[in-house]
mmCIF file of C-alpha atoms and ligand atoms in Angstrom:
data_model
loop_
_atom_site.group_PDB
_atom_site.id
_atom_site.type_symbol
_atom_site.label_atom_id
_atom_site.label_comp_id
_atom_site.label_asym_id
_atom_site.label_seq_id
_atom_site.Cartn_x
_atom_site.Cartn_y
_atom_site.Cartn_z
ATOM 1 C CA UNK A 1 12.932 -9.237 26.639
ATOM 2 C CA UNK A 2 10.588 -11.187 28.842
ATOM 3 C CA UNK A 3 9.501 -14.772 28.332
ATOM 4 C CA UNK A 4 6.548 -14.634 30.729
ATOM 5 C CA UNK A 5 3.009 -13.736 29.661
ATOM 6 C CA UNK A 6 2.300 -10.115 30.685
ATOM 7 C CA UNK A 7 -0.424 -11.051 33.205
ATOM 8 C CA UNK A 8 1.855 -13.478 35.007
ATOM 9 C CA UNK A 9 4.771 -11.015 34.947
ATOM 10 C CA UNK A 10 2.561 -8.310 36.489
ATOM 11 C CA UNK A 11 1.424 -10.735 39.190
ATOM 12 C CA UNK A 12 5.034 -11.647 40.024
ATOM 13 C CA UNK A 13 6.059 -7.987 40.215
ATOM 14 C CA UNK A 14 3.043 -7.200 42.410
ATOM 15 C CA UNK A 15 4.061 -9.935 44.864
ATOM 16 C CA UNK A 16 7.746 -9.065 44.971
ATOM 17 C CA UNK A 17 9.616 -6.235 46.672
ATOM 18 C CA UNK A 18 8.741 -2.808 45.321
ATOM 19 C CA UNK A 19 11.197 -0.903 43.144
ATOM 20 C CA UNK A 20 12.765 1.960 45.160
ATOM 21 C CA UNK A 21 11.574 5.451 44.198
ATOM 22 C CA UNK A 22 15.094 6.547 43.159
ATOM 23 C CA UNK A 23 15.241 3.723 40.607
ATOM 24 C CA UNK A 24 11.835 4.787 39.250
ATOM 25 C CA UNK A 25 13.261 8.297 38.735
ATOM 26 C CA UNK A 26 16.428 6.887 37.135
ATOM 27 C CA UNK A 27 14.287 4.839 34.766
ATOM 28 C CA UNK A 28 12.169 7.868 33.798
ATOM 29 C CA UNK A 29 15.244 9.978 33.058
ATOM 30 C CA UNK A 30 16.894 7.129 31.138
ATOM 31 C CA UNK A 31 13.808 6.869 28.892
ATOM 32 C CA UNK A 32 13.795 10.654 28.379
ATOM 33 C CA UNK A 33 17.497 11.151 27.641
ATOM 34 C CA UNK A 34 19.380 7.980 26.718
ATOM 35 C CA UNK A 35 19.329 5.779 23.615
ATOM 36 C CA UNK A 36 18.218 2.145 24.009
ATOM 37 C CA UNK A 37 16.593 2.512 27.467
ATOM 38 C CA UNK A 38 15.404 -1.085 27.098
ATOM 39 C CA UNK A 39 18.922 -2.080 28.276
ATOM 40 C CA UNK A 40 17.940 -1.241 31.885
ATOM 41 C CA UNK A 41 17.591 -4.323 34.087
ATOM 42 C CA UNK A 42 14.091 -3.142 35.094
ATOM 43 C CA UNK A 43 11.988 -3.572 38.247
ATOM 44 C CA UNK A 44 11.754 -7.364 38.466
ATOM 45 C CA UNK A 45 15.319 -8.320 37.524
ATOM 46 C CA UNK A 46 16.484 -5.390 39.633
ATOM 47 C CA UNK A 47 14.797 -6.833 42.722
ATOM 48 C CA UNK A 48 16.317 -10.242 41.905
ATOM 49 C CA UNK A 49 19.802 -8.674 41.699
ATOM 50 C CA UNK A 50 19.217 -6.863 44.985
ATOM 51 C CA UNK A 51 18.041 -10.056 46.700
ATOM 52 C CA UNK A 52 20.997 -12.127 45.435
ATOM 53 C CA UNK A 53 23.415 -9.425 46.532
ATOM 54 C CA UNK A 54 21.829 -9.273 49.999
ATOM 55 C CA UNK A 55 22.062 -13.072 50.315
ATOM 56 C CA UNK A 56 25.771 -12.988 49.430
ATOM 57 C CA UNK A 57 26.542 -9.814 51.415
ATOM 58 C CA UNK A 58 29.614 -9.125 49.253
ATOM 59 C CA UNK A 59 32.664 -7.163 50.319
ATOM 60 C CA UNK A 60 33.519 -6.311 46.710
ATOM 61 C CA UNK A 61 31.375 -6.394 43.577
ATOM 62 C CA UNK A 62 32.503 -6.047 39.954
ATOM 63 C CA UNK A 63 29.991 -4.986 37.304
ATOM 64 C CA UNK A 64 30.636 -5.017 33.549
ATOM 65 C CA UNK A 65 28.163 -2.734 31.763
ATOM 66 C CA UNK A 66 26.995 0.149 33.998
ATOM 67 C CA UNK A 67 24.693 1.861 31.465
ATOM 68 C CA UNK A 68 22.728 4.431 33.561
ATOM 69 C CA UNK A 69 23.507 2.710 36.865
ATOM 70 C CA UNK A 70 20.267 0.840 37.521
ATOM 71 C CA UNK A 71 21.791 -2.570 38.213
ATOM 72 C CA UNK A 72 24.747 -0.952 40.028
ATOM 73 C CA UNK A 73 22.355 0.486 42.588
ATOM 74 C CA UNK A 74 20.427 -2.791 42.926
ATOM 75 C CA UNK A 75 23.654 -4.726 43.568
ATOM 76 C CA UNK A 76 24.944 -2.040 45.964
ATOM 77 C CA UNK A 77 21.971 -2.733 48.268
ATOM 78 C CA UNK A 78 23.682 -5.934 49.445
ATOM 79 C CA UNK A 79 27.193 -4.511 49.954
ATOM 80 C CA UNK A 80 28.873 -4.781 53.328
ATOM 81 C CA UNK A 81 29.277 -1.414 55.105
ATOM 82 C CA UNK A 82 32.942 -1.189 54.074
ATOM 83 C CA UNK A 83 32.327 -2.821 50.681
ATOM 84 C CA UNK A 84 33.001 -1.453 47.197
ATOM 85 C CA UNK A 85 31.405 -1.877 43.817
ATOM 86 C CA UNK A 86 33.586 -1.331 40.749
ATOM 87 C CA UNK A 87 31.542 -0.768 37.630
ATOM 88 C CA UNK A 88 32.873 -0.470 34.082
ATOM 89 C CA UNK A 89 31.312 1.037 30.969
ATOM 90 C CA UNK A 90 32.816 2.012 27.640
ATOM 91 C CA UNK A 91 30.393 4.925 27.149
ATOM 92 C CA UNK A 92 31.922 8.033 28.740
ATOM 93 C CA UNK A 93 28.786 10.093 28.039
ATOM 94 C CA UNK A 94 26.922 8.257 30.818
ATOM 95 C CA UNK A 95 29.403 8.992 33.639
ATOM 96 C CA UNK A 96 27.733 12.178 34.970
ATOM 97 C CA UNK A 97 24.257 10.664 34.703
ATOM 98 C CA UNK A 98 25.391 7.635 36.728
ATOM 99 C CA UNK A 99 27.168 9.750 39.343
ATOM 100 C CA UNK A 100 24.106 11.933 39.950
ATOM 101 C CA UNK A 101 22.078 8.852 40.950
ATOM 102 C CA UNK A 102 24.935 7.144 42.797
ATOM 103 C CA UNK A 103 25.337 10.215 45.012
ATOM 104 C CA UNK A 104 21.600 10.441 45.678
ATOM 105 C CA UNK A 105 21.498 6.763 46.683
ATOM 106 C CA UNK A 106 23.640 6.851 49.809
ATOM 107 C CA UNK A 107 26.090 4.400 48.178
ATOM 108 C CA UNK A 108 28.036 7.123 46.352
ATOM 109 C CA UNK A 109 31.264 6.647 48.335
ATOM 110 C CA UNK A 110 31.215 2.876 47.723
ATOM 111 C CA UNK A 111 30.764 3.036 43.941
ATOM 112 C CA UNK A 112 33.850 3.340 41.714
ATOM 113 C CA UNK A 113 33.217 4.115 38.041
ATOM 114 C CA UNK A 114 35.685 2.981 35.381
ATOM 115 C CA UNK A 115 35.394 4.206 31.812
ATOM 116 C CA UNK A 116 36.732 2.180 28.904
ATOM 117 C CA UNK A 117 36.766 -1.283 27.423
ATOM 118 C CA UNK A 118 36.179 -3.811 30.219
ATOM 119 C CA UNK A 119 38.737 -6.147 28.618
ATOM 120 C CA UNK A 120 41.429 -3.518 29.281
ATOM 121 C CA UNK A 121 40.173 -2.328 32.651
ATOM 122 C CA UNK A 122 39.503 -5.612 34.497
ATOM 123 C CA UNK A 123 43.238 -6.506 34.731
ATOM 124 C CA UNK A 124 43.977 -3.064 36.257
ATOM 125 C CA UNK A 125 41.610 -3.530 39.229
ATOM 126 C CA UNK A 126 43.657 -5.183 41.937
ATOM 127 C CA UNK A 127 40.811 -6.642 44.036
ATOM 128 C CA UNK A 128 39.158 -9.958 44.805
ATOM 129 C CA UNK A 129 35.384 -10.088 44.345
ATOM 130 C CA UNK A 130 32.468 -11.963 45.908
ATOM 131 C CA UNK A 131 30.003 -11.036 43.184
ATOM 132 C CA UNK A 132 30.491 -10.238 39.481
ATOM 133 C CA UNK A 133 27.685 -9.090 37.174
ATOM 134 C CA UNK A 134 28.424 -9.505 33.453
ATOM 135 C CA UNK A 135 26.093 -7.332 31.364
ATOM 136 C CA UNK A 136 28.272 -5.685 28.691
ATOM 137 C CA UNK A 137 28.770 -6.611 24.988
ATOM 138 C CA UNK A 138 27.925 -10.265 24.283
ATOM 139 C CA UNK A 139 30.887 -11.079 21.938
ATOM 140 C CA UNK A 140 33.271 -10.493 24.859
ATOM 141 C CA UNK A 141 31.407 -12.539 27.498
ATOM 142 C CA UNK A 142 33.814 -15.497 27.305
ATOM 143 C CA UNK A 143 36.793 -13.139 27.455
ATOM 144 C CA UNK A 144 35.299 -11.489 30.536
ATOM 145 C CA UNK A 145 34.837 -14.869 32.219
ATOM 146 C CA UNK A 146 38.514 -15.772 31.689
ATOM 147 C CA UNK A 147 39.572 -12.395 33.137
ATOM 148 C CA UNK A 148 37.338 -12.493 36.221
ATOM 149 C CA UNK A 149 37.442 -16.130 37.310
ATOM 150 C CA UNK A 150 40.796 -15.754 39.119
ATOM 151 C CA UNK A 151 39.565 -12.552 40.775
ATOM 152 C CA UNK A 152 36.561 -14.352 42.255
ATOM 153 C CA UNK A 153 36.763 -15.680 45.807
ATOM 154 C CA UNK A 154 35.815 -19.283 46.469
ATOM 155 C CA UNK A 155 32.034 -19.304 47.069
ATOM 156 C CA UNK A 156 31.759 -16.140 44.985
ATOM 157 C CA UNK A 157 29.127 -15.758 42.299
ATOM 158 C CA UNK A 158 29.113 -14.640 38.665
ATOM 159 C CA UNK A 159 25.750 -13.447 37.354
ATOM 160 C CA UNK A 160 25.533 -13.307 33.552
ATOM 161 C CA UNK A 161 22.701 -11.435 31.844
ATOM 162 C CA UNK A 162 20.952 -12.047 28.494
ATOM 163 C CA UNK A 163 22.052 -15.675 28.276
ATOM 164 C CA UNK A 164 18.884 -16.683 26.384
ATOM 165 C CA UNK A 165 19.386 -13.785 23.945
ATOM 166 C CA UNK A 166 15.714 -13.229 23.083
ATOM 167 C CA UNK A 167 15.301 -17.028 22.685
ATOM 168 C CA UNK A 168 17.773 -17.117 19.775
ATOM 169 C CA UNK A 169 19.899 -19.706 21.597
ATOM 170 C CA UNK A 170 17.430 -22.415 20.565
ATOM 171 C CA UNK A 171 16.846 -21.214 16.973
ATOM 172 C CA UNK A 172 18.924 -22.093 13.870
ATOM 173 C CA UNK A 173 22.108 -19.973 13.914
ATOM 174 C CA UNK A 174 22.602 -17.507 11.059
ATOM 175 C CA UNK A 175 26.194 -17.155 9.777
ATOM 176 C CA UNK A 176 26.407 -13.407 10.392
ATOM 177 C CA UNK A 177 24.890 -13.512 13.875
ATOM 178 C CA UNK A 178 28.018 -13.062 15.976
ATOM 179 C CA UNK A 179 26.196 -12.177 19.207
ATOM 180 C CA UNK A 180 24.103 -15.350 19.296
ATOM 181 C CA UNK A 181 27.193 -17.442 18.506
ATOM 182 C CA UNK A 182 29.032 -15.714 21.372
ATOM 183 C CA UNK A 183 26.183 -16.359 23.813
ATOM 184 C CA UNK A 184 25.988 -20.028 22.752
ATOM 185 C CA UNK A 185 29.745 -20.433 23.248
ATOM 186 C CA UNK A 186 29.541 -18.652 26.588
ATOM 187 C CA UNK A 187 26.732 -20.873 27.887
ATOM 188 C CA UNK A 188 28.749 -23.959 26.905
ATOM 189 C CA UNK A 189 31.846 -22.526 28.579
ATOM 190 C CA UNK A 190 29.994 -22.005 31.879
ATOM 191 C CA UNK A 191 28.398 -25.451 31.740
ATOM 192 C CA UNK A 192 31.756 -27.206 31.151
ATOM 193 C CA UNK A 193 34.093 -25.258 33.454
ATOM 194 C CA UNK A 194 34.649 -27.389 36.548
ATOM 195 C CA UNK A 195 35.762 -24.434 38.687
ATOM 196 C CA UNK A 196 32.118 -23.333 38.912
ATOM 197 C CA UNK A 197 28.625 -24.756 39.272
ATOM 198 C CA UNK A 198 25.983 -23.125 37.113
ATOM 199 C CA UNK A 199 22.218 -22.757 36.902
ATOM 200 C CA UNK A 200 20.398 -20.838 34.151
ATOM 201 C CA UNK A 201 17.399 -18.898 35.451
ATOM 202 C CA UNK A 202 14.607 -17.951 32.987
ATOM 203 C CA UNK A 203 14.450 -14.418 34.381
ATOM 204 C CA UNK A 204 13.850 -11.651 31.848
ATOM 205 C CA UNK A 205 16.274 -12.402 28.956
ATOM 206 C CA UNK A 206 17.969 -15.210 30.920
ATOM 207 C CA UNK A 207 20.200 -14.796 33.962
ATOM 208 C CA UNK A 208 22.849 -17.395 34.780
ATOM 209 C CA UNK A 209 24.108 -17.837 38.306
ATOM 210 C CA UNK A 210 27.544 -19.498 38.574
ATOM 211 C CA UNK A 211 29.141 -20.214 41.936
ATOM 212 C CA UNK A 212 32.884 -20.734 42.272
ATOM 213 C CA UNK A 213 33.665 -23.997 44.022
HETATM 214 C C1 SAM B 301 22.840 -3.881 28.694
HETATM 215 S S1 SAM B 301 23.708 -2.426 29.062
HETATM 216 C C2 SAM B 301 23.983 -2.581 30.791
HETATM 217 C C3 SAM B 301 22.703 -2.401 31.571
HETATM 218 C C4 SAM B 301 22.903 -2.242 33.053
HETATM 219 N N1 SAM B 301 23.712 -3.311 33.608
HETATM 220 C C5 SAM B 301 21.555 -2.226 33.734
HETATM 221 O O1 SAM B 301 21.065 -3.295 34.105
HETATM 222 O O2 SAM B 301 20.951 -1.162 33.826
HETATM 223 C C6 SAM B 301 25.298 -2.773 28.379
HETATM 224 C C7 SAM B 301 26.328 -1.685 28.638
HETATM 225 O O3 SAM B 301 27.598 -2.257 28.289
HETATM 226 C C8 SAM B 301 28.417 -1.227 27.789
HETATM 227 N N2 SAM B 301 29.501 -1.846 27.014
HETATM 228 C C9 SAM B 301 29.463 -2.370 25.756
HETATM 229 N N3 SAM B 301 30.646 -2.844 25.391
HETATM 230 C C10 SAM B 301 31.489 -2.630 26.436
HETATM 231 C C11 SAM B 301 32.860 -2.910 26.659
HETATM 232 N N4 SAM B 301 33.620 -3.516 25.746
HETATM 233 N N5 SAM B 301 33.392 -2.559 27.850
HETATM 234 C C12 SAM B 301 32.629 -1.946 28.802
HETATM 235 N N6 SAM B 301 31.321 -1.658 28.632
HETATM 236 C C13 SAM B 301 30.764 -1.992 27.467
HETATM 237 C C14 SAM B 301 27.470 -0.352 26.974
HETATM 238 O O4 SAM B 301 27.998 0.953 26.828
HETATM 239 C C15 SAM B 301 26.179 -0.419 27.792
HETATM 240 O O5 SAM B 301 26.043 0.713 28.631
#
């Protein structure tokens, strides 16, 4: 899930901020114990998420798709002192794993885990957000956008992951390929919605940054 040649990617990583040791441990344990560890944001995208969060300095962050908590911890690095990050995942088996690393990170008290389908949980969180990271199941991306846009402050940012979907967005669409269709529809939705301005970044599997006007 990386469009850059390996040599260039390694050069970029070497000249960017270093991945914190705790995230290296989290990655190791994810690869040892959890299925599909490739879903982790990883060291380069993780530093990008951290940097964007620090630039925004959000009071509240919403994350859809916690997995083992890697991106949660990257985003938490930019939180205001009294800020909160609400993170949602449908997989209840990951809750204890996430909590172990959240508590080791120093952000434990600021991180609120929600377990269940994000479509059901988003409407129950009565908060306004400055930063939203969408990284859950692709078929629901458009649904997530419609649920979060009114919970986003003006000037707030939505980051959407995997928007190039392994490059499939520019290949002929197969009838049964629901995920690619959903990503294509989502990218069109973001481009055409005049409540936001959007730029697609070719980072890892594609990361879109949309700012609410
Ligand atoms: C790509 S992983 C997230 C990776 C994580 N953000 C990171 O960078 O380390 C996607 C996660 O979305 C979760 N997920 C899938 N469908 C969901 C849904 N409907 N509601 C909430 N979470 C969902 C999966 O359980 C999985 O952990």
